[in-house]
Coordinates of C-alpha atoms in Angstrom, one line a residue:
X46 CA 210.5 251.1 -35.2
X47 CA 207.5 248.2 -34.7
X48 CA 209.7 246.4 -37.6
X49 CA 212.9 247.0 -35.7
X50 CA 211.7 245.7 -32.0
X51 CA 210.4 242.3 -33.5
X52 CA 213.4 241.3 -35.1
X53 CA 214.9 241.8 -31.3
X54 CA 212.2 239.8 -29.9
X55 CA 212.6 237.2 -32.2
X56 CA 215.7 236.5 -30.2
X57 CA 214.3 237.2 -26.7
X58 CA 212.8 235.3 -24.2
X59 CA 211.4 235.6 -20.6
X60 CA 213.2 235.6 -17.4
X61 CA 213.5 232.3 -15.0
X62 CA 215.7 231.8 -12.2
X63 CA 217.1 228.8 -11.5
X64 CA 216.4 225.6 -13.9
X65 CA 214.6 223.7 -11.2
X66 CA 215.7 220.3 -12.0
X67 CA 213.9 217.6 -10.4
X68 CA 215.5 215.2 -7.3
X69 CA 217.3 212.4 -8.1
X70 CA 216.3 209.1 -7.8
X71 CA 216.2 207.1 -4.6
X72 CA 214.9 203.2 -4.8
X73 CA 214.8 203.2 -1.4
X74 CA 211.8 205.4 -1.2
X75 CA 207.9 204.3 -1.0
X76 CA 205.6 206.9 -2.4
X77 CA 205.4 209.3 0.8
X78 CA 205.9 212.3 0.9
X79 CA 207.4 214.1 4.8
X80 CA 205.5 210.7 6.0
X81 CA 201.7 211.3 4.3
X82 CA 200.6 209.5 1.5
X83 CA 200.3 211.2 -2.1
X84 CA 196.9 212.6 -2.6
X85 CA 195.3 209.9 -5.0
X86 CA 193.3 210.9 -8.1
X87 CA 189.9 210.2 -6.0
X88 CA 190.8 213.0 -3.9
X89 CA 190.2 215.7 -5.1
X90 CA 187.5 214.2 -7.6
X91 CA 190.1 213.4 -10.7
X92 CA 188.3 211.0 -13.6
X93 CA 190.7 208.6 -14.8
X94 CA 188.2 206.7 -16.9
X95 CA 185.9 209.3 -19.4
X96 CA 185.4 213.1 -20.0
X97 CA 185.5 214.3 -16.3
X98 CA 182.6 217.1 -17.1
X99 CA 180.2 214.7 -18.4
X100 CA 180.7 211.9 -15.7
X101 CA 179.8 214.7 -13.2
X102 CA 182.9 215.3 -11.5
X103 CA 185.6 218.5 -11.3
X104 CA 188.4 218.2 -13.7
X105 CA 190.9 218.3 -11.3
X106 CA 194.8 218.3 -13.0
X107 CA 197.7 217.8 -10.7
X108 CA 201.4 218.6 -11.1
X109 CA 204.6 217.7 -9.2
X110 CA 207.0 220.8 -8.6
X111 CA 210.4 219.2 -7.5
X112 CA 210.2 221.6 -4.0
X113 CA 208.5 223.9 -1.7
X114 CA 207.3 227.5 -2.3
X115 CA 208.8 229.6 -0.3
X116 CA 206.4 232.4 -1.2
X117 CA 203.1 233.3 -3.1
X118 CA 204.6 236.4 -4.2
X119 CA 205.7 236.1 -8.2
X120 CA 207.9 239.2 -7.3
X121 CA 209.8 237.8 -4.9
X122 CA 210.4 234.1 -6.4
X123 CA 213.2 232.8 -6.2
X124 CA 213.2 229.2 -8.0
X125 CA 211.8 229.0 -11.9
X126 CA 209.7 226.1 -9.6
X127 CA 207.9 229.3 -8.1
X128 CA 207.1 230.9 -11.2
X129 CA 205.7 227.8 -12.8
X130 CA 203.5 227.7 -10.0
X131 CA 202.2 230.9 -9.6
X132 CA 202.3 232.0 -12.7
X133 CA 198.4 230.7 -13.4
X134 CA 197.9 233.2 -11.2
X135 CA 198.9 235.8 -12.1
X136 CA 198.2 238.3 -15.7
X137 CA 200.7 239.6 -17.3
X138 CA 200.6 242.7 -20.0
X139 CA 201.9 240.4 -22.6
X140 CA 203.1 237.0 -23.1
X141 CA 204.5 234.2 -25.2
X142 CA 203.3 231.9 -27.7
X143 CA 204.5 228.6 -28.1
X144 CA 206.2 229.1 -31.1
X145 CA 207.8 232.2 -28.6
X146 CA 206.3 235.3 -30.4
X147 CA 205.0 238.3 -28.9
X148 CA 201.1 238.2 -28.5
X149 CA 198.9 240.4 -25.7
X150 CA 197.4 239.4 -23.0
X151 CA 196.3 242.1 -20.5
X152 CA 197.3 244.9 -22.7
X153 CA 194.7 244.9 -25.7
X154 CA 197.0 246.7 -27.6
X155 CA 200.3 248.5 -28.1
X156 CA 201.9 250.9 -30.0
X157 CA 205.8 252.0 -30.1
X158 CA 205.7 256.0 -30.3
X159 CA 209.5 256.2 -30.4
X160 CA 212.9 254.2 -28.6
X161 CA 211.7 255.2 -25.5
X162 CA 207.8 255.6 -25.4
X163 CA 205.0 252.7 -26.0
X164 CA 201.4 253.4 -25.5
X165 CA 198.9 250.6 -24.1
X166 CA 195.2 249.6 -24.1
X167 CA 194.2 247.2 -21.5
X168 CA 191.8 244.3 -21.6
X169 CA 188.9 244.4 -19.7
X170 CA 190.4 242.0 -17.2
X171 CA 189.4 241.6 -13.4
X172 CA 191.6 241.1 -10.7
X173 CA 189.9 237.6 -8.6
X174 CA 188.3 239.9 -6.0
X175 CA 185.9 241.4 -9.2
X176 CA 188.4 244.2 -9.3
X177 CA 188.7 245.8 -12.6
X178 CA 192.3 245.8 -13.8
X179 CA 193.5 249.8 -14.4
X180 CA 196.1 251.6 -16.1
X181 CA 196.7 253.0 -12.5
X182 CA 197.7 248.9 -11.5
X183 CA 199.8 248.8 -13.6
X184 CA 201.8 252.0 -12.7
X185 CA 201.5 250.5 -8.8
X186 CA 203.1 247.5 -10.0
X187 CA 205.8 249.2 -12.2
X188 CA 206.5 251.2 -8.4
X189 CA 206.1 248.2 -6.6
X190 CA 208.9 246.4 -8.4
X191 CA 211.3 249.3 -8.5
X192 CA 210.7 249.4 -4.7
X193 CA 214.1 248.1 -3.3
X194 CA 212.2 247.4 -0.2
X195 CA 210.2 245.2 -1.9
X196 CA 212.9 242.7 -2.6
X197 CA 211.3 242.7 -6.2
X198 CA 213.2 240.3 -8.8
X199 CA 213.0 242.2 -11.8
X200 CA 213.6 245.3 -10.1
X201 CA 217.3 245.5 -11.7
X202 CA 215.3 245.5 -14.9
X203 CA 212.5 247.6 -13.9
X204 CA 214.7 250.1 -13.5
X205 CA 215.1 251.0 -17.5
X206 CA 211.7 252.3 -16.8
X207 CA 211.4 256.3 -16.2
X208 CA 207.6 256.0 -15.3
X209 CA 204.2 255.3 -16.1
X210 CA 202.2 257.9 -18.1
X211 CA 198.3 257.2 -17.3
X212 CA 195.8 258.6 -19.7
X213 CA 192.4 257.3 -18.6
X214 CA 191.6 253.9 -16.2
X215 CA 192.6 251.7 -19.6
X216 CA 194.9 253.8 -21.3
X217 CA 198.8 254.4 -20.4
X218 CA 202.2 255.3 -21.9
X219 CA 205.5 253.4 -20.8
X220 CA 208.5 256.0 -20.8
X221 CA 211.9 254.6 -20.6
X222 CA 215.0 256.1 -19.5
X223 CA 216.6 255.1 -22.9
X224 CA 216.0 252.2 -25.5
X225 CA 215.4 249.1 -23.9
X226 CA 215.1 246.0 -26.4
X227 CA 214.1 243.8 -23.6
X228 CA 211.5 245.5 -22.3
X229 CA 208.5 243.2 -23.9
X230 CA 210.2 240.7 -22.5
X231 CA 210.3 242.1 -18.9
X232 CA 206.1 242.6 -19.4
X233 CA 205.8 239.3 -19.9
X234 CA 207.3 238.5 -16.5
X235 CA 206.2 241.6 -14.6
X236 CA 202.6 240.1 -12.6
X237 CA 199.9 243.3 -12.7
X238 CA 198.6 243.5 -9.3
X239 CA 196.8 245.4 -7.2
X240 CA 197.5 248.2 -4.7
X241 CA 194.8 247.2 -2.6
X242 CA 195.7 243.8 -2.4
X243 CA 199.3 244.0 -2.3
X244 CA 200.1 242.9 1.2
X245 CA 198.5 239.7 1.0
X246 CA 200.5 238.6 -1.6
X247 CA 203.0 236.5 0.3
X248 CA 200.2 234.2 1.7
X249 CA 197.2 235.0 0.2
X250 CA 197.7 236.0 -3.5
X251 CA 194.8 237.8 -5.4
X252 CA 195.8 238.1 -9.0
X253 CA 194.5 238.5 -12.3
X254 CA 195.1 235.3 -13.6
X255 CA 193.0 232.3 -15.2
X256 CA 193.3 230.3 -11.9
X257 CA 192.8 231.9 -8.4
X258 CA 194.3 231.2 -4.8
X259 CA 192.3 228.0 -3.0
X260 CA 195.0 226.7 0.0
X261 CA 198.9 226.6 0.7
X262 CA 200.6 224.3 2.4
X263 CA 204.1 225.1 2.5
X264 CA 205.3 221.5 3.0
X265 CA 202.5 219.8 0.4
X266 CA 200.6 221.5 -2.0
X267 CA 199.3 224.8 -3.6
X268 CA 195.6 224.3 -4.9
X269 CA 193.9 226.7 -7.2
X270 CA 190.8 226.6 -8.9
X271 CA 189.5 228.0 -12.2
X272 CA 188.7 231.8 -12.4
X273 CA 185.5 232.3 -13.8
X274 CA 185.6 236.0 -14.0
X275 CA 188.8 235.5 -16.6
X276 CA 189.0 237.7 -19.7
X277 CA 189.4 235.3 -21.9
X278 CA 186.3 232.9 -21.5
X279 CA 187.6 230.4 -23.4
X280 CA 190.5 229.4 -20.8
X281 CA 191.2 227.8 -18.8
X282 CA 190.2 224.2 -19.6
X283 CA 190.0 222.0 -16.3
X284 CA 188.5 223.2 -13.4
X285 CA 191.0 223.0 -10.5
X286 CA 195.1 223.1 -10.9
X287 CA 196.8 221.7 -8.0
X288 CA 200.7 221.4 -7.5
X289 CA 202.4 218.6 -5.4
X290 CA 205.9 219.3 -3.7
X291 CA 207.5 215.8 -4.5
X292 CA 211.4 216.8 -3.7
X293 CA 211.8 213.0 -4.7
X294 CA 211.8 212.1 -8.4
X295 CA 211.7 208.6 -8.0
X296 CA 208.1 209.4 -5.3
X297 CA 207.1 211.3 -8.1
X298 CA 207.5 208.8 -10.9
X299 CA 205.3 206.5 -8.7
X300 CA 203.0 208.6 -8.0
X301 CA 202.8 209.3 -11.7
X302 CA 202.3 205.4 -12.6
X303 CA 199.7 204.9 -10.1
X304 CA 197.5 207.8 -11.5
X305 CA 198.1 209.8 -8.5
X306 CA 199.3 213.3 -10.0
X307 CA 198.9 214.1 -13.9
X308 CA 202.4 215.5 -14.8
X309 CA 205.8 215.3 -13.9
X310 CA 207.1 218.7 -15.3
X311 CA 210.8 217.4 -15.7
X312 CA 211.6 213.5 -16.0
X313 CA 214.8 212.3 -15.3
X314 CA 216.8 212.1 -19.1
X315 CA 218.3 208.8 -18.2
X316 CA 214.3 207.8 -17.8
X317 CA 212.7 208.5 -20.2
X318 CA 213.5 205.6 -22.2
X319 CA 211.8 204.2 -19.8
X320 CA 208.8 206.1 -19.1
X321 CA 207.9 205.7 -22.5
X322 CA 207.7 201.8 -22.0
X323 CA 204.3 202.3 -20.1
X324 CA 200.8 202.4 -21.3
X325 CA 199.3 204.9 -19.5
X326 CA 202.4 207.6 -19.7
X327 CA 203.6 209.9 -22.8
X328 CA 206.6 212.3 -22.8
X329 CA 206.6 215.5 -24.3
X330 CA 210.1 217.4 -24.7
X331 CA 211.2 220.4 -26.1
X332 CA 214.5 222.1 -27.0
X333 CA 214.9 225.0 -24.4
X334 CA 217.2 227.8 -24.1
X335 CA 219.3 228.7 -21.6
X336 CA 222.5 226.6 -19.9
X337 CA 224.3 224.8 -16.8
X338 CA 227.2 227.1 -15.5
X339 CA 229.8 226.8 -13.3
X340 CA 230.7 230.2 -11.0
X341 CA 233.5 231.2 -8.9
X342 CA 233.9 233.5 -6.2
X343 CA 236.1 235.8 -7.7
X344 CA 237.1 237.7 -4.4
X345 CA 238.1 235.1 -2.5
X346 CA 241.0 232.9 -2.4
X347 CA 241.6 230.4 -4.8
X348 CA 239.4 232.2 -7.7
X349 CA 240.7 235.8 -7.1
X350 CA 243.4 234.8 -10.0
X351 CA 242.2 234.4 -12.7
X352 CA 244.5 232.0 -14.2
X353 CA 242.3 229.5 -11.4
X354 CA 239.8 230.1 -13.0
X355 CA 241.4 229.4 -16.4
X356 CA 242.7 226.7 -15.7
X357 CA 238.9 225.6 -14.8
X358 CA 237.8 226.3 -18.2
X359 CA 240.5 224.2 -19.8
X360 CA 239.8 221.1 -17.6
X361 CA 236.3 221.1 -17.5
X362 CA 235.3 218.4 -20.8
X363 CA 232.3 219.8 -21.8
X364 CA 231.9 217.3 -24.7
X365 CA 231.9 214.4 -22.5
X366 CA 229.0 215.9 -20.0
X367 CA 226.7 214.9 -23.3
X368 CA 225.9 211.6 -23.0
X369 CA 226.3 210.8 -19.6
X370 CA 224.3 213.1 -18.0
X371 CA 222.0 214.1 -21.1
X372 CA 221.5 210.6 -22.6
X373 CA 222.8 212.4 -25.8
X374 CA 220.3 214.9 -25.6
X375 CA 222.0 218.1 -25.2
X376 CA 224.3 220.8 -26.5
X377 CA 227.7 222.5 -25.3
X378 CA 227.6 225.4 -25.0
X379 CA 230.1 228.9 -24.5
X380 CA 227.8 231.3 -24.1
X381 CA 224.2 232.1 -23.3
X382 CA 224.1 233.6 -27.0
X383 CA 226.0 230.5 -28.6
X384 CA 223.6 230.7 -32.3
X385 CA 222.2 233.9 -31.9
X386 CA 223.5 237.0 -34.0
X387 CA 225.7 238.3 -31.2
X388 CA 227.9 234.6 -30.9
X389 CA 231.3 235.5 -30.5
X390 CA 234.2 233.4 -30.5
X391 CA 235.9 234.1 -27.6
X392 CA 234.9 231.9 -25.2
X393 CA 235.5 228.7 -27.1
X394 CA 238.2 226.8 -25.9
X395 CA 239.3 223.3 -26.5
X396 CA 240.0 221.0 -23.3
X397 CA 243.7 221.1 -22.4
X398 CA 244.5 219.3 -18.6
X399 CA 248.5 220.5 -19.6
X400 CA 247.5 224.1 -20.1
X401 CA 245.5 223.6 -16.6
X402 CA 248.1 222.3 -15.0
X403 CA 250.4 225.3 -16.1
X404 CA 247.9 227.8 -15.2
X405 CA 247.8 226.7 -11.7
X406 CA 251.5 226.4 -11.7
X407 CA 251.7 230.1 -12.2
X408 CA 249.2 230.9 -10.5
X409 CA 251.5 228.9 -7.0
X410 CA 249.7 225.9 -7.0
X411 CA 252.4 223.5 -8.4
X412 CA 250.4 220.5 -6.4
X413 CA 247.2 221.5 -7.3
X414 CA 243.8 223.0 -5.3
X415 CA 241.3 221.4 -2.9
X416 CA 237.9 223.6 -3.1
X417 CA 234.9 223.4 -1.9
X418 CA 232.1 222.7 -4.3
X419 CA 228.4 223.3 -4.0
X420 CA 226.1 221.4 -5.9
X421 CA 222.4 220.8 -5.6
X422 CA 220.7 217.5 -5.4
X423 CA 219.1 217.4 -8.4
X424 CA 218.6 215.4 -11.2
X425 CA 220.8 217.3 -13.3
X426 CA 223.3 219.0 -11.8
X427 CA 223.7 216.5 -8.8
X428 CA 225.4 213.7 -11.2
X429 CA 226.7 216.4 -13.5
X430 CA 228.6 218.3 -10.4
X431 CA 229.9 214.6 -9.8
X432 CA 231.3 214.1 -13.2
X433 CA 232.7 217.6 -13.7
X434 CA 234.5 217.0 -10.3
X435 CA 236.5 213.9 -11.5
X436 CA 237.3 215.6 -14.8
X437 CA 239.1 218.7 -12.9
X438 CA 240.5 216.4 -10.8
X439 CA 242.8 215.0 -14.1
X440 CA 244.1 218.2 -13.5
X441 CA 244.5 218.5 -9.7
X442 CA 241.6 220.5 -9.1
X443 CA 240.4 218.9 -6.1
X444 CA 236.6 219.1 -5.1
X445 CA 235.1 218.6 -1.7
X446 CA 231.3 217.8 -2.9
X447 CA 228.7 219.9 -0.9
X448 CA 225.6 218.9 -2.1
X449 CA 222.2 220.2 -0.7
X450 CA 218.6 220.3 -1.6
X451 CA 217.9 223.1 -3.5
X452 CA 216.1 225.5 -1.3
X453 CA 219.7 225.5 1.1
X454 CA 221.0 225.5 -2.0
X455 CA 219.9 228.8 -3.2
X456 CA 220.3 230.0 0.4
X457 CA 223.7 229.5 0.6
X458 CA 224.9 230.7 -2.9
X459 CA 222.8 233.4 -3.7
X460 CA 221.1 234.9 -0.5
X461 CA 224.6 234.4 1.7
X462 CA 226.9 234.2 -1.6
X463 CA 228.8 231.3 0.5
X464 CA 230.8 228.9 -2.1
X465 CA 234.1 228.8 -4.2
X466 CA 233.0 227.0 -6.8
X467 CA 229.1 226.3 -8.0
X468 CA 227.3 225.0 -10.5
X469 CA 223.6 226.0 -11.3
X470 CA 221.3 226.6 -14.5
X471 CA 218.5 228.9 -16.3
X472 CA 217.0 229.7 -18.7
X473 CA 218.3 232.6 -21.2
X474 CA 216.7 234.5 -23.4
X475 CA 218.8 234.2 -26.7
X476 CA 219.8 238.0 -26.1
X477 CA 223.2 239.2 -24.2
X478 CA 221.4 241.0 -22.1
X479 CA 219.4 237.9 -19.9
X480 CA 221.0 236.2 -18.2
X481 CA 224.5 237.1 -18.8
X482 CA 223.7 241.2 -17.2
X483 CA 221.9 239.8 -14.2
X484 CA 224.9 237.8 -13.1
X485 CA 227.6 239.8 -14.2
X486 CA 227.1 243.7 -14.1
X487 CA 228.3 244.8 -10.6
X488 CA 224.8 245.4 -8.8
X489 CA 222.3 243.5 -10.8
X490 CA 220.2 241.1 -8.9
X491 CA 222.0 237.9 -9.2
X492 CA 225.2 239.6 -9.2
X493 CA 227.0 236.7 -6.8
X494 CA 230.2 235.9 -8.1
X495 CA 232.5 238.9 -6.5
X496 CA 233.4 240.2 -9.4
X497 CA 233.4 243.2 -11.1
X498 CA 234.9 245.3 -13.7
X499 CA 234.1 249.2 -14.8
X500 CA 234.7 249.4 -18.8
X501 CA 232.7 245.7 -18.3
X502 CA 229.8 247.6 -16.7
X503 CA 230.1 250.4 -19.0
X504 CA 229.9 248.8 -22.4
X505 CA 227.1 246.7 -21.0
X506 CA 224.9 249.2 -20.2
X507 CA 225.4 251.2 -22.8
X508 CA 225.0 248.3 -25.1
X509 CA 221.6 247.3 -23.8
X510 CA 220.3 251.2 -24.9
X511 CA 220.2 250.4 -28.6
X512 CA 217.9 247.7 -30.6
X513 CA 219.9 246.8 -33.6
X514 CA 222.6 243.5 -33.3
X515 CA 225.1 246.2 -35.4
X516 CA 224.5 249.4 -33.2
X517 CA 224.6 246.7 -30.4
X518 CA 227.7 244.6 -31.0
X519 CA 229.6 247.8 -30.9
X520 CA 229.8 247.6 -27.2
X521 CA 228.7 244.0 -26.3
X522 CA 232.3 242.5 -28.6
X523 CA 234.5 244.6 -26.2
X524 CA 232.4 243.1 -22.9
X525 CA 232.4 239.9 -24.0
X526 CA 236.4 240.1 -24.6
X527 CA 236.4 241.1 -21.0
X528 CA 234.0 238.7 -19.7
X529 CA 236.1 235.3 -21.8
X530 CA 239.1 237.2 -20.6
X531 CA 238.2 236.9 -16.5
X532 CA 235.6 234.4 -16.6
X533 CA 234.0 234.8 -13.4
X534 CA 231.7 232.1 -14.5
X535 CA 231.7 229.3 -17.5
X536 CA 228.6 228.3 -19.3
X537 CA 229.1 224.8 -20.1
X538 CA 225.7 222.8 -22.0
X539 CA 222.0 222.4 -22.1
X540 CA 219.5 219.7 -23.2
X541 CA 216.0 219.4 -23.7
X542 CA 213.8 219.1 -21.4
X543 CA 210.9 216.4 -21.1
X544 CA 207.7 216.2 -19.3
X545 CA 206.1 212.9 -18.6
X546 CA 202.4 213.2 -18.6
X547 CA 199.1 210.5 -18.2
X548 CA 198.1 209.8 -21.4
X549 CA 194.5 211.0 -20.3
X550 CA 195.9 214.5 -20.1
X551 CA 195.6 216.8 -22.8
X552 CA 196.7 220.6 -23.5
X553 CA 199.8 220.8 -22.1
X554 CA 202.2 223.6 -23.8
X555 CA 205.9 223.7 -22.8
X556 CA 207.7 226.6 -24.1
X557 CA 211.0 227.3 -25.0
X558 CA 211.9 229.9 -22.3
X559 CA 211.1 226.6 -19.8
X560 CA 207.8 228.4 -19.0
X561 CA 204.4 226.4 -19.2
X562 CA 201.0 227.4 -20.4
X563 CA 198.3 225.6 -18.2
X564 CA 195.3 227.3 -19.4
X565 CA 194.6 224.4 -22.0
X566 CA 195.5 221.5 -20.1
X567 CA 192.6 219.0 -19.1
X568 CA 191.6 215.6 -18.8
X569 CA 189.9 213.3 -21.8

């Protein structure tokens, strides 16, 4: 069984809403930010020349997130911006390495009893009010999540847990309704906290991470500072992590050059040739999973027929998205399991603006559409939403640009569900479970699109019970038939992503899953 599971999690990764991308550039704009200036590095006590601890000073690091939190609550995040924020925070039963294998973290220890039982050990981990972590925190949190009151993220997920079995204040068994392959990956996204502490969480987060809560300002800043009290004494490495809201990349990239924050977590592609043209500024990128998508609302006139959608798929040139908008640094894409074990060919079509324009012919639009297209203003998918809308217009689809910062943004198409025609990213997880259940299953969280199908919802949930590809392929190669068939959303590419980073800064992990490991990072 242990054997089986890790050959799963070799293809799994953790959960993020939302890629995040950064703003787009704006030369008109002069290093404010809402009409204050930019902390700079002298602060908040940063050392730009020399080891900051033996100069005397705090090692403070600072990081731009492209936008406002909109809570302190991991739970209830929306953005992947939110996560990567509060995430120091926050301790987590087990995580990620960077070469994305399974290691503990809270839990000491584990051990799978059958498909449907694991036992845990804890750490002797402290929650930042001196708090021990229990085995009776955890089952709180498991509740907590299932809650739907609790407007919980993963509580879709959380669900494939039957309960918590807890066998002394370190010791507990989880019990699932039925095999769940995932479910390593859910711990490593599901925040222990505390029952005690649980309704401050919003504003005043107490976690049981390697950084605790300083000060919020929802327009500005979150500021932690190192936890002392951490398990793991030898992390974290600098002694204060602050993040900057900076919804401007080109405020950002000033800001960076001047020495004023440490690390822009996602540089512009078309600037990194750039960046890397100054002295005191390195890049770091990675290959990540996941994709940029386009989604339709199925339910509503034009996209309730399918052949509009269709005709989408064959007009959309996914090929020449590449170099414009990745610099050549990217990868189409079909599916969120393109080169994994479950790739199926199905959703592979080749562009065809004559087989478009017959679909929407049949479909009684001889003269073509004009929909409405939501987009956010973001490095990525602002110019990318451009370019996609002049290649379906080859084909007379016709799109009105609505394009909105990206807090509106995820108002408006996944809180109100109000667009025809979107286009968004995240992160997968190399499985066809994440993302592709969460969007498509009628009922999962991010479950938008107005769609649904029964033998689709079937087959996936009984497919996401076994932990073999072969057991599971029997049900997911019907579903994906289905879900090529209707398309109520097209995954189009993905890139890598780069960081640009002071060249004083050290420690700074980027994994796969685009989740970051701050514990290490520091100044030299």
């Amino acid at each position: 069984m242990k054997k089986t599971i890790a050959l799963i999690l070799s293809f799994t990764m953790m959960l993020a809403l939302f890629s995040g991308c950064t703003q787009q550039a704006n030369d008109g704009l002069n290093g404010t930010l809402d009409g204050q200036e930019i902390p700079t590095a002298g602060d908040s006590g940063n050392q730009q020349d020399g080891d900051p601890e033996t100069s005397g000073g705090e090692d403070v690091v600072k990081v731009v997130l492209e936008d406002a939190l909109s809570t302190l609550n991991i739970h209830k995040r929306i953005a992947a911006l939110e996560h990567w924020g509060l995430e120091p925070l926050n301790g987590f039963l087990v995580t990620y390495t960077e070469k994305m294998e399974i290691e503990p973290y809270l839990a000491e220890s584990w051990d799978v009893i059958s498909d449907t039982e694991i036992s845990f050990k804890l750490n002797a981990a402290t929650f930042h009010n001196g708090d021990p972590v229990t085995a009776d925190d955890v089952k709180f949190t498991v509740d907590y999540v299932k809650n739907e009151t609790n407007g919980c993220v993963l509580r879709t997920d959380a669900a494939a847990i039957k309960e918590i079995r807890v066998t002394s204040d370190t010791e507990f068994t989880i019990v699932l309704e039925q095999a769940f392959p995932r479910i390593f990956e859910l711990l490593s996204n599901m925040a222990i906290i505390s029952e005690k502490t649980a309704g401050t969480l919003d504003t005043q987060p107490i976690g049981c991470g390697p950084f605790r809560f300083v000060e919020w300002d929802q327009n500005q800043y979150l500021k932690l500072e190192k936890y002392d009290g951490f398990w793991d004494t030898s992390k974290p490495a600098c002694d204060k992590l602050e993040f900057y809201f900076i919804p401007e990349y080109n405020t950002a990239r000033t800001a960076l050059l001047a020495g004023d924050v440490d690390v822009i977590l996602y540089a512009d592609p078309n600037d990194i040739d750039a960046l890397m043209g100054f002295e005191d500024v390195t890049t770091y990128s990675k290959a990540i999973t996941g994709a940029q998508w386009l989604g339709f609302r199925c339910d509503e006139a034009p996209f309730d027929d399918v052949r509009v959608r269709q005709a989408v798929n064959y007009a959309v040139d996914r090929i020449g998205i590449i170099e414009p908008i990745y610099n050549g640094n990217g990868t189409v894409l079909y599916s969120y399991f393109d080169n994994t074990p479950y790739e199926v060919g199905d959703f592979k079509v080749e562009r065809n603006i004559e087989k478009a324009k017959e679909l929407l012919t049949e479909a009684g639009y001889p003269d073509g559409i004009t929909i409405k297209f939501s987009v956010p203003n973001t490095a990525t998918e602002g110019p990318m939403g451009e370019l996609i809308a002049t290649q379906l217009a080859e084909a007379g689809i016709n799109c009105e640009i609505e394009m909105t910062d990206v807090t509106t943004f995820l108002d408006q198409c996944f809180n109100k569900q109000d667009f025809q025609m979107m286009i968004c990213g995240d992160t997968g997880a190399g499985d066809p479970d994440y993302p592709t259940y969460n969007y498509t299953v009628t009922g999962a969280n991010n479950a938008i699109f107005g769609w649904s199908n029964t033998e689709y919802d079937r087959l996936m949930n009984e497919g996401r019970s076994f932990y073999t590809v072969d057991e599971r392929m029997e049900y997911y190669d019907g579903a994906f038939k289905i879900l090529a068939d209707e398309l109520p959303w097209i995954i189009l590419c993905i890139e890598n992503r780069t960081a640009a980073l002071r060249t004083d800064i050290e420690g700074f992990v980027m994994k796969a899953n685009l989740r970051y490991d701050f514990t290490g990072i520091h100044h030299i």
